[in-house]
Amino acid sequence: MDRHYLAVHRPASDEKADYTVHQAMTDYWTLHGSTRVSADAIRARLKLINRFIDHEIAIGVMREPVLPSILNDEWLARFRLWATSIDTIAPQRRAADDRALPPKKRAKSTAEESIIQLKAALRFNARRMTDVPRLKHLTRAEVTPKRTYRLSSDSLAELLHYTCVGDGSAVHATRLIPLRRYLIGAISTMARPDAVMDMSASRARGQWNPAERLFDLNPPGRIQTKKYRAVVPVTELLDDWLSATDDRLVCAEVLRCDDEGDWLDQRPIQSVKKAWQAMQAKLGIPIGWGPKLIRYSVASILRRRGVDKDQLAVALGHQALNSTTERYATLDPEDPRYLESVRALLDELSAELMQKAGTFIRAKSTEVGGNGRRRLL
């Protein structure tokens, strides 16, 4: 009923004059934001704006009702200061070794994303207000210093080696198997972290095509977003790990032994963040770089080795496939030459890493028994 009323109602002049910023954000969420694939992100951005307005009302800077007309450059400046310097994300934090860390501040780009979302909410409800304020957001390039740190192939091999040996104990190395699986997936596909965590070898999911050596990073049923998930070639190393996986690529492995043999149970996990942070501290990866560093680093290595730029753009999801791009054989997933430049260089890099890190980065030899369980060979 609320959605239908909002969709068909035509506000009178007095209603437009009284229309508030809170109403604009609520109506935008009800009619549009809640239906989007990025609904969680939209809600978080609008929530930040709401919290700032509540903060300003509480300290007496603003008064209710908060109308769109009071939003100006001065208001944006106050919001940016509050969002990035005053309102901390995590007041109390601890490192992997239990050291106390300073409060984590919100990135400037995050504040700008909230401003962009607010502008979208106001534009969406333009007919419900007297006038839409002209707000200018800053681009990511304007607020984010260019970061050029990248991992070399030697460094990537060192990361893989670390996940095999850990601190030297067999127990620790076993705990690092999910991180090793994550690295294999990230290096082999250059996918964003969330896409790597979504990778599945299950036939029911339909992402992996072993016959064509292709992997669809976008699971069936998931709507593509601006962060496009591509169909990517499967390297020999990734194929080895997918063949040894029941469902999610990034999973923990538990060895169980009985009279019939040694069985490997695989359990999906939610995150490799803690394992990454421990490795980061151990190997000296600069603070501020998360698992997405793998994507940047592999792409940089391929660029230096002369990869076809158009093919790389498709593999990274920077260029979505459409009727125009699919006219070219190397950009058509149904053509044997699909992303052939990317495939060749990823295979080359995988072979190089196996040589540098040791062949033990391959998956354990297993087979699925008649009972559906995976047996170690």
GROMACS .gro file of C-alpha atoms in nm:
model
  377
    1MET     CA    1   0.000   0.000   0.000
    2ASP     CA    2   0.278   0.246   0.095
    3ARG     CA    3   0.469   0.170  -0.224
    4HIS     CA    4   0.159   0.212  -0.440
    5TYR     CA    5   0.062   0.538  -0.267
    6LEU     CA    6   0.410   0.684  -0.307
    7ALA     CA    7   0.425   0.580  -0.671
    8VAL     CA    8   0.096   0.743  -0.775
    9HIS     CA    9   0.061   1.034  -0.531
   10ARG     CA   10   0.112   1.382  -0.675
   11PRO     CA   11   0.201   1.620  -0.390
   12ALA     CA   12   0.045   1.966  -0.362
   13SER     CA   13   0.254   2.282  -0.330
   14ASP     CA   14   0.228   2.293   0.050
   15GLU     CA   15   0.339   1.928   0.072
   16LYS     CA   16   0.643   2.005  -0.144
   17ALA     CA   17   0.739   2.295   0.084
   18ASP     CA   18   0.729   2.066   0.391
   19TYR     CA   19   0.905   1.766   0.232
   20THR     CA   20   1.208   1.674   0.446
   21VAL     CA   21   1.542   1.511   0.377
   22HIS     CA   22   1.444   1.218   0.599
   23GLN     CA   23   1.130   1.166   0.391
   24ALA     CA   24   1.330   1.179   0.068
   25MET     CA   25   1.569   0.909   0.188
   26THR     CA   26   1.285   0.693   0.322
   27ASP     CA   27   1.079   0.721   0.003
   28TYR     CA   28   1.385   0.652  -0.212
   29TRP     CA   29   1.460   0.340  -0.009
   30THR     CA   30   1.099   0.217  -0.020
   31LEU     CA   31   1.046   0.267  -0.392
   32HIS     CA   32   1.391   0.205  -0.533
   33GLY     CA   33   1.688   0.132  -0.307
   34SER     CA   34   1.542  -0.173  -0.134
   35THR     CA   35   1.486  -0.344  -0.469
   36ARG     CA   36   1.843  -0.308  -0.595
   37VAL     CA   37   2.116  -0.572  -0.585
   38SER     CA   38   2.327  -0.319  -0.393
   39ALA     CA   39   2.052  -0.263  -0.132
   40ASP     CA   40   2.282  -0.332   0.163
   41ALA     CA   41   2.533  -0.072   0.045
   42ILE     CA   42   2.256   0.181  -0.026
   43ARG     CA   43   2.111   0.133   0.322
   44ALA     CA   44   2.452   0.179   0.486
   45ARG     CA   45   2.521   0.501   0.294
   46LEU     CA   46   2.183   0.654   0.376
   47LYS     CA   47   2.217   0.544   0.737
   48LEU     CA   48   2.542   0.740   0.764
   49ILE     CA   49   2.367   1.055   0.638
   50ASN     CA   50   2.082   0.997   0.884
   51ARG     CA   51   2.323   0.956   1.174
   52PHE     CA   52   2.500   1.281   1.087
   53ILE     CA   53   2.173   1.473   1.070
   54ASP     CA   54   2.070   1.325   1.407
   55HIS     CA   55   2.412   1.424   1.546
   56GLU     CA   56   2.374   1.783   1.427
   57ILE     CA   57   2.023   1.806   1.571
   58ALA     CA   58   2.148   1.668   1.904
   59ILE     CA   59   2.423   1.932   1.934
   60GLY     CA   60   2.194   2.213   1.820
   61VAL     CA   61   2.349   2.287   1.481
   62MET     CA   62   2.038   2.184   1.291
   63ARG     CA   63   1.670   2.192   1.380
   64GLU     CA   64   1.379   1.982   1.268
   65PRO     CA   65   1.228   1.967   1.016
   66VAL     CA   66   1.543   1.926   0.805
   67LEU     CA   67   1.448   2.052   0.460
   68PRO     CA   68   1.650   1.995   0.139
   69SER     CA   69   1.704   2.371   0.105
   70ILE     CA   70   1.950   2.378   0.398
   71LEU     CA   71   2.187   2.133   0.227
   72ASN     CA   72   2.475   2.335   0.086
   73ASP     CA   73   2.855   2.337   0.056
   74GLU     CA   74   2.894   2.430   0.424
   75TRP     CA   75   2.678   2.134   0.527
   76LEU     CA   76   2.882   1.902   0.303
   77ALA     CA   77   3.205   2.026   0.462
   78ARG     CA   78   3.072   1.952   0.811
   79PHE     CA   79   2.955   1.607   0.704
   80ARG     CA   80   3.294   1.520   0.552
   81LEU     CA   81   3.477   1.628   0.868
   82TRP     CA   82   3.243   1.433   1.094
   83ALA     CA   83   3.240   1.118   0.877
   84THR     CA   84   3.618   1.093   0.832
   85SER     CA   85   3.761   1.238   1.155
   86ILE     CA   86   3.507   1.244   1.436
   87ASP     CA   87   3.284   0.938   1.388
   88THR     CA   88   3.522   0.641   1.405
   89ILE     CA   89   3.428   0.302   1.260
   90ALA     CA   90   3.586   0.086   1.531
   91PRO     CA   91   3.685   0.272   1.853
   92GLN     CA   92   3.867  -0.032   1.995
   93ARG     CA   93   4.066  -0.263   1.768
   94ARG     CA   94   4.328  -0.530   1.818
   95ALA     CA   95   4.585  -0.669   1.576
   96ALA     CA   96   4.632  -1.039   1.503
   97ASP     CA   97   4.904  -1.049   1.775
   98ASP     CA   98   4.662  -0.882   2.023
   99ARG     CA   99   4.829  -0.540   2.008
  100ALA     CA  100   4.598  -0.244   2.065
  101LEU     CA  101   4.543  -0.047   1.746
  102PRO     CA  102   4.430   0.316   1.711
  103PRO     CA  103   4.062   0.379   1.625
  104LYS     CA  104   3.987   0.314   1.260
  105LYS     CA  105   3.866   0.620   1.072
  106ARG     CA  106   3.628   0.612   0.779
  107ALA     CA  107   3.777   0.653   0.433
  108LYS     CA  108   3.708   0.979   0.252
  109SER     CA  109   3.576   0.783  -0.045
  110THR     CA  110   3.313   0.622   0.182
  111ALA     CA  111   3.186   0.965   0.285
  112GLU     CA  112   3.162   1.070  -0.080
  113GLU     CA  113   2.966   0.754  -0.163
  114SER     CA  114   2.709   0.858   0.099
  115ILE     CA  115   2.687   1.205  -0.057
  116ILE     CA  116   2.633   1.048  -0.401
  117GLN     CA  117   2.357   0.828  -0.255
  118LEU     CA  118   2.193   1.131  -0.093
  119LYS     CA  119   2.199   1.314  -0.428
  120ALA     CA  120   2.035   1.011  -0.591
  121ALA     CA  121   1.761   1.009  -0.325
  122LEU     CA  122   1.692   1.379  -0.374
  123ARG     CA  123   1.683   1.354  -0.755
  124PHE     CA  124   1.455   1.051  -0.735
  125ASN     CA  125   1.204   1.255  -0.533
  126ALA     CA  126   1.237   1.581  -0.730
  127ARG     CA  127   0.863   1.600  -0.796
  128ARG     CA  128   0.792   1.579  -0.424
  129MET     CA  129   0.998   1.887  -0.327
  130THR     CA  130   1.007   2.251  -0.423
  131ASP     CA  131   1.366   2.244  -0.545
  132VAL     CA  132   1.651   1.992  -0.555
  133PRO     CA  133   1.967   2.133  -0.392
  134ARG     CA  134   2.280   2.135  -0.605
  135LEU     CA  135   2.533   1.923  -0.416
  136LYS     CA  136   2.878   1.852  -0.557
  137HIS     CA  137   3.052   1.532  -0.454
  138LEU     CA  138   3.423   1.469  -0.493
  139THR     CA  139   3.545   1.191  -0.721
  140ARG     CA  140   3.738   0.895  -0.588
  141ALA     CA  141   4.052   1.030  -0.760
  142GLU     CA  142   4.011   1.359  -0.572
  143VAL     CA  143   3.992   1.200  -0.227
  144THR     CA  144   4.202   0.885  -0.258
  145PRO     CA  145   4.581   0.910  -0.288
  146LYS     CA  146   4.713   0.695  -0.570
  147ARG     CA  147   4.857   0.376  -0.425
  148THR     CA  148   5.114   0.204  -0.643
  149TYR     CA  149   5.229  -0.083  -0.419
  150ARG     CA  150   5.206  -0.417  -0.599
  151LEU     CA  151   5.328  -0.770  -0.536
  152SER     CA  152   5.575  -0.927  -0.778
  153SER     CA  153   5.554  -1.290  -0.891
  154ASP     CA  154   5.825  -1.369  -0.633
  155SER     CA  155   5.611  -1.207  -0.362
  156LEU     CA  156   5.302  -1.400  -0.473
  157ALA     CA  157   5.505  -1.721  -0.451
  158GLU     CA  158   5.614  -1.621  -0.100
  159LEU     CA  159   5.250  -1.577   0.002
  160LEU     CA  160   5.161  -1.921  -0.129
  161HIS     CA  161   5.464  -2.075   0.044
  162TYR     CA  162   5.357  -1.914   0.373
  163THR     CA  163   5.013  -2.077   0.351
  164CYS     CA  164   5.185  -2.415   0.316
  165VAL     CA  165   5.423  -2.385   0.611
  166GLY     CA  166   5.275  -2.118   0.839
  167ASP     CA  167   5.473  -2.087   1.159
  168GLY     CA  168   5.631  -2.427   1.101
  169SER     CA  169   5.367  -2.640   1.273
  170ALA     CA  170   5.138  -2.877   1.088
  171VAL     CA  171   4.838  -2.745   1.282
  172HIS     CA  172   4.898  -2.386   1.174
  173ALA     CA  173   4.952  -2.487   0.811
  174THR     CA  174   4.618  -2.672   0.814
  175ARG     CA  175   4.443  -2.363   0.945
  176LEU     CA  176   4.584  -2.166   0.652
  177ILE     CA  177   4.426  -2.390   0.387
  178PRO     CA  178   4.130  -2.149   0.336
  179LEU     CA  179   4.376  -1.863   0.276
  180ARG     CA  180   4.573  -2.079   0.032
  181ARG     CA  181   4.253  -2.163  -0.153
  182TYR     CA  182   4.161  -1.794  -0.159
  183LEU     CA  183   4.502  -1.701  -0.305
  184ILE     CA  184   4.474  -1.971  -0.573
  185GLY     CA  185   4.131  -1.840  -0.674
  186ALA     CA  186   4.234  -1.473  -0.665
  187ILE     CA  187   4.559  -1.521  -0.857
  188SER     CA  188   4.397  -1.744  -1.120
  189THR     CA  189   4.095  -1.520  -1.189
  190MET     CA  190   4.193  -1.164  -1.077
  191ALA     CA  191   3.843  -1.153  -0.927
  192ARG     CA  192   3.733  -0.914  -0.655
  193PRO     CA  193   3.736  -1.066  -0.303
  194ASP     CA  194   3.358  -1.115  -0.282
  195ALA     CA  195   3.357  -1.297  -0.616
  196VAL     CA  196   3.640  -1.528  -0.503
  197MET     CA  197   3.444  -1.613  -0.188
  198ASP     CA  198   3.144  -1.699  -0.412
  199MET     CA  199   3.338  -1.941  -0.633
  200SER     CA  200   3.192  -2.290  -0.635
  201ALA     CA  201   3.289  -2.615  -0.810
  202SER     CA  202   2.943  -2.762  -0.756
  203ARG     CA  203   2.766  -2.872  -1.074
  204ALA     CA  204   2.442  -2.743  -0.926
  205ARG     CA  205   2.583  -2.390  -0.918
  206GLY     CA  206   2.690  -2.411  -1.282
  207GLN     CA  207   2.988  -2.177  -1.254
  208TRP     CA  208   3.265  -2.414  -1.361
  209ASN     CA  209   3.279  -2.554  -1.714
  210PRO     CA  210   3.569  -2.805  -1.702
  211ALA     CA  211   3.528  -2.909  -2.067
  212GLU     CA  212   3.579  -2.552  -2.192
  213ARG     CA  213   3.815  -2.454  -1.910
  214LEU     CA  214   3.595  -2.155  -1.824
  215PHE     CA  215   3.458  -2.022  -1.496
  216ASP     CA  216   3.161  -1.786  -1.459
  217LEU     CA  217   3.231  -1.557  -1.165
  218ASN     CA  218   2.864  -1.455  -1.160
  219PRO     CA  219   2.657  -1.738  -1.007
  220PRO     CA  220   2.327  -1.826  -1.181
  221GLY     CA  221   2.045  -1.609  -1.050
  222ARG     CA  222   2.270  -1.328  -0.934
  223ILE     CA  223   2.200  -0.998  -1.112
  224GLN     CA  224   2.509  -0.828  -1.251
  225THR     CA  225   2.602  -0.492  -1.096
  226LYS     CA  226   2.839  -0.216  -1.205
  227LYS     CA  227   3.115  -0.434  -1.062
  228TYR     CA  228   3.074  -0.680  -1.346
  229ARG     CA  229   3.172  -1.042  -1.286
  230ALA     CA  230   3.320  -1.196  -1.597
  231VAL     CA  231   3.358  -1.543  -1.742
  232VAL     CA  232   3.730  -1.618  -1.704
  233PRO     CA  233   3.970  -1.886  -1.828
  234VAL     CA  234   4.061  -2.166  -1.587
  235THR     CA  235   4.435  -2.218  -1.538
  236GLU     CA  236   4.589  -2.558  -1.479
  237LEU     CA  237   4.646  -2.472  -1.114
  238LEU     CA  238   4.288  -2.356  -1.058
  239ASP     CA  239   4.153  -2.661  -1.241
  240ASP     CA  240   4.355  -2.879  -1.002
  241TRP     CA  241   4.191  -2.716  -0.698
  242LEU     CA  242   3.840  -2.707  -0.843
  243SER     CA  243   3.868  -3.080  -0.920
  244ALA     CA  244   3.947  -3.137  -0.552
  245THR     CA  245   3.653  -2.928  -0.428
  246ASP     CA  246   3.294  -3.029  -0.352
  247ASP     CA  247   3.133  -2.685  -0.335
  248ARG     CA  248   3.292  -2.355  -0.229
  249LEU     CA  249   3.652  -2.312  -0.340
  250VAL     CA  250   3.742  -2.117  -0.027
  251CYS     CA  251   3.680  -2.367   0.250
  252ALA     CA  252   3.840  -2.533   0.549
  253GLU     CA  253   3.950  -2.896   0.528
  254VAL     CA  254   3.903  -3.144   0.813
  255LEU     CA  255   4.069  -3.486   0.792
  256ARG     CA  256   3.870  -3.774   0.939
  257CYS     CA  257   4.005  -4.128   0.958
  258ASP     CA  258   3.816  -4.456   0.999
  259ASP     CA  259   3.852  -4.821   0.902
  260GLU     CA  260   3.755  -4.741   0.543
  261GLY     CA  261   4.019  -4.477   0.486
  262ASP     CA  262   4.109  -4.110   0.528
  263TRP     CA  263   3.827  -3.871   0.442
  264LEU     CA  264   3.843  -3.499   0.373
  265ASP     CA  265   3.546  -3.293   0.490
  266GLN     CA  266   3.520  -2.942   0.341
  267ARG     CA  267   3.347  -2.659   0.525
  268PRO     CA  268   3.274  -2.316   0.372
  269ILE     CA  269   3.404  -2.016   0.564
  270GLN     CA  270   3.286  -1.656   0.576
  271SER     CA  271   3.617  -1.468   0.559
  272VAL     CA  272   3.996  -1.497   0.532
  273LYS     CA  273   4.048  -1.154   0.689
  274LYS     CA  274   4.221  -1.268   1.009
  275ALA     CA  275   4.449  -1.509   0.824
  276TRP     CA  276   4.535  -1.235   0.573
  277GLN     CA  277   4.622  -0.989   0.852
  278ALA     CA  278   4.853  -1.242   1.019
  279MET     CA  279   5.027  -1.310   0.688
  280GLN     CA  280   5.043  -0.937   0.619
  281ALA     CA  281   5.229  -0.877   0.946
  282LYS     CA  282   5.458  -1.178   0.896
  283LEU     CA  283   5.560  -1.093   0.537
  284GLY     CA  284   5.566  -0.715   0.566
  285ILE     CA  285   5.275  -0.622   0.340
  286PRO     CA  286   5.202  -0.252   0.406
  287ILE     CA  287   4.911  -0.172   0.638
  288GLY     CA  288   4.596  -0.076   0.451
  289TRP     CA  289   4.625  -0.341   0.182
  290GLY     CA  290   4.364  -0.616   0.197
  291PRO     CA  291   4.307  -0.929  -0.017
  292LYS     CA  292   4.213  -0.710  -0.315
  293LEU     CA  293   4.588  -0.646  -0.351
  294ILE     CA  294   4.609  -0.982  -0.533
  295ARG     CA  295   4.376  -0.857  -0.808
  296TYR     CA  296   4.578  -0.538  -0.858
  297SER     CA  297   4.910  -0.722  -0.851
  298VAL     CA  298   4.824  -0.997  -1.100
  299ALA     CA  299   4.670  -0.742  -1.339
  300SER     CA  300   4.991  -0.536  -1.319
  301ILE     CA  301   5.206  -0.842  -1.388
  302LEU     CA  302   4.997  -0.927  -1.694
  303ARG     CA  303   5.019  -0.569  -1.822
  304ARG     CA  304   5.398  -0.573  -1.794
  305ARG     CA  305   5.405  -0.899  -1.988
  306GLY     CA  306   5.209  -0.753  -2.279
  307VAL     CA  307   4.855  -0.881  -2.226
  308ASP     CA  308   4.592  -0.763  -2.472
  309LYS     CA  309   4.434  -0.459  -2.302
  310ASP     CA  310   4.079  -0.525  -2.424
  311GLN     CA  311   4.091  -0.885  -2.308
  312LEU     CA  312   4.227  -0.779  -1.968
  313ALA     CA  313   3.946  -0.522  -1.931
  314VAL     CA  314   3.688  -0.796  -1.992
  315ALA     CA  315   3.855  -1.039  -1.750
  316LEU     CA  316   3.865  -0.774  -1.477
  317GLY     CA  317   3.500  -0.687  -1.529
  318HIS     CA  318   3.585  -0.333  -1.638
  319GLN     CA  319   3.422  -0.398  -1.976
  320ALA     CA  320   3.100  -0.597  -1.984
  321LEU     CA  321   3.033  -0.833  -2.272
  322ASN     CA  322   2.765  -0.714  -2.513
  323SER     CA  323   2.657  -0.763  -2.873
  324THR     CA  324   2.941  -0.538  -2.988
  325THR     CA  325   3.230  -0.692  -2.796
  326GLU     CA  326   3.113  -1.046  -2.870
  327ARG     CA  327   3.170  -0.984  -3.240
  328TYR     CA  328   3.538  -1.029  -3.167
  329ALA     CA  329   3.640  -1.394  -3.128
  330THR     CA  330   3.876  -1.327  -2.837
  331LEU     CA  331   3.591  -1.161  -2.645
  332ASP     CA  332   3.324  -1.425  -2.714
  333PRO     CA  333   3.308  -1.696  -2.440
  334GLU     CA  334   3.181  -1.948  -2.696
  335ASP     CA  335   3.492  -1.910  -2.914
  336PRO     CA  336   3.799  -2.127  -2.837
  337ARG     CA  337   4.015  -1.813  -2.861
  338TYR     CA  338   3.822  -1.635  -2.583
  339LEU     CA  339   4.062  -1.424  -2.374
  340GLU     CA  340   4.350  -1.622  -2.522
  341SER     CA  341   4.605  -1.357  -2.425
  342VAL     CA  342   4.485  -1.355  -2.062
  343ARG     CA  343   4.467  -1.734  -2.052
  344ALA     CA  344   4.823  -1.780  -2.183
  345LEU     CA  345   4.977  -1.534  -1.937
  346LEU     CA  346   4.780  -1.667  -1.638
  347ASP     CA  347   4.893  -2.020  -1.725
  348GLU     CA  348   5.250  -1.890  -1.753
  349LEU     CA  349   5.223  -1.716  -1.414
  350SER     CA  350   5.069  -2.024  -1.249
  351ALA     CA  351   5.350  -2.248  -1.375
  352GLU     CA  352   5.603  -1.994  -1.252
  353LEU     CA  353   5.444  -1.981  -0.906
  354MET     CA  354   5.432  -2.359  -0.877
  355GLN     CA  355   5.804  -2.370  -0.953
  356LYS     CA  356   5.892  -2.089  -0.710
  357ALA     CA  357   5.661  -2.185  -0.423
  358GLY     CA  358   5.695  -2.560  -0.466
  359THR     CA  359   5.464  -2.820  -0.622
  360PHE     CA  360   5.304  -2.867  -0.280
  361ILE     CA  361   5.075  -2.573  -0.356
  362ARG     CA  362   4.873  -2.819  -0.562
  363ALA     CA  363   4.558  -2.969  -0.411
  364LYS     CA  364   4.568  -3.304  -0.232
  365SER     CA  365   4.493  -3.604  -0.452
  366THR     CA  366   4.139  -3.717  -0.374
  367GLU     CA  367   3.843  -3.902  -0.517
  368VAL     CA  368   3.474  -3.899  -0.431
  369GLY     CA  369   3.361  -4.234  -0.296
  370GLY     CA  370   3.030  -4.409  -0.344
  371ASN     CA  371   2.906  -4.254  -0.021
  372GLY     CA  372   2.958  -3.906  -0.166
  373ARG     CA  373   3.251  -3.832   0.063
  374ARG     CA  374   3.595  -3.725  -0.057
  375ARG     CA  375   3.870  -3.978   0.013
  376LEU     CA  376   4.241  -3.900   0.024
  377LEU     CA  377   4.446  -4.110  -0.219
   0.00000   0.00000   0.00000
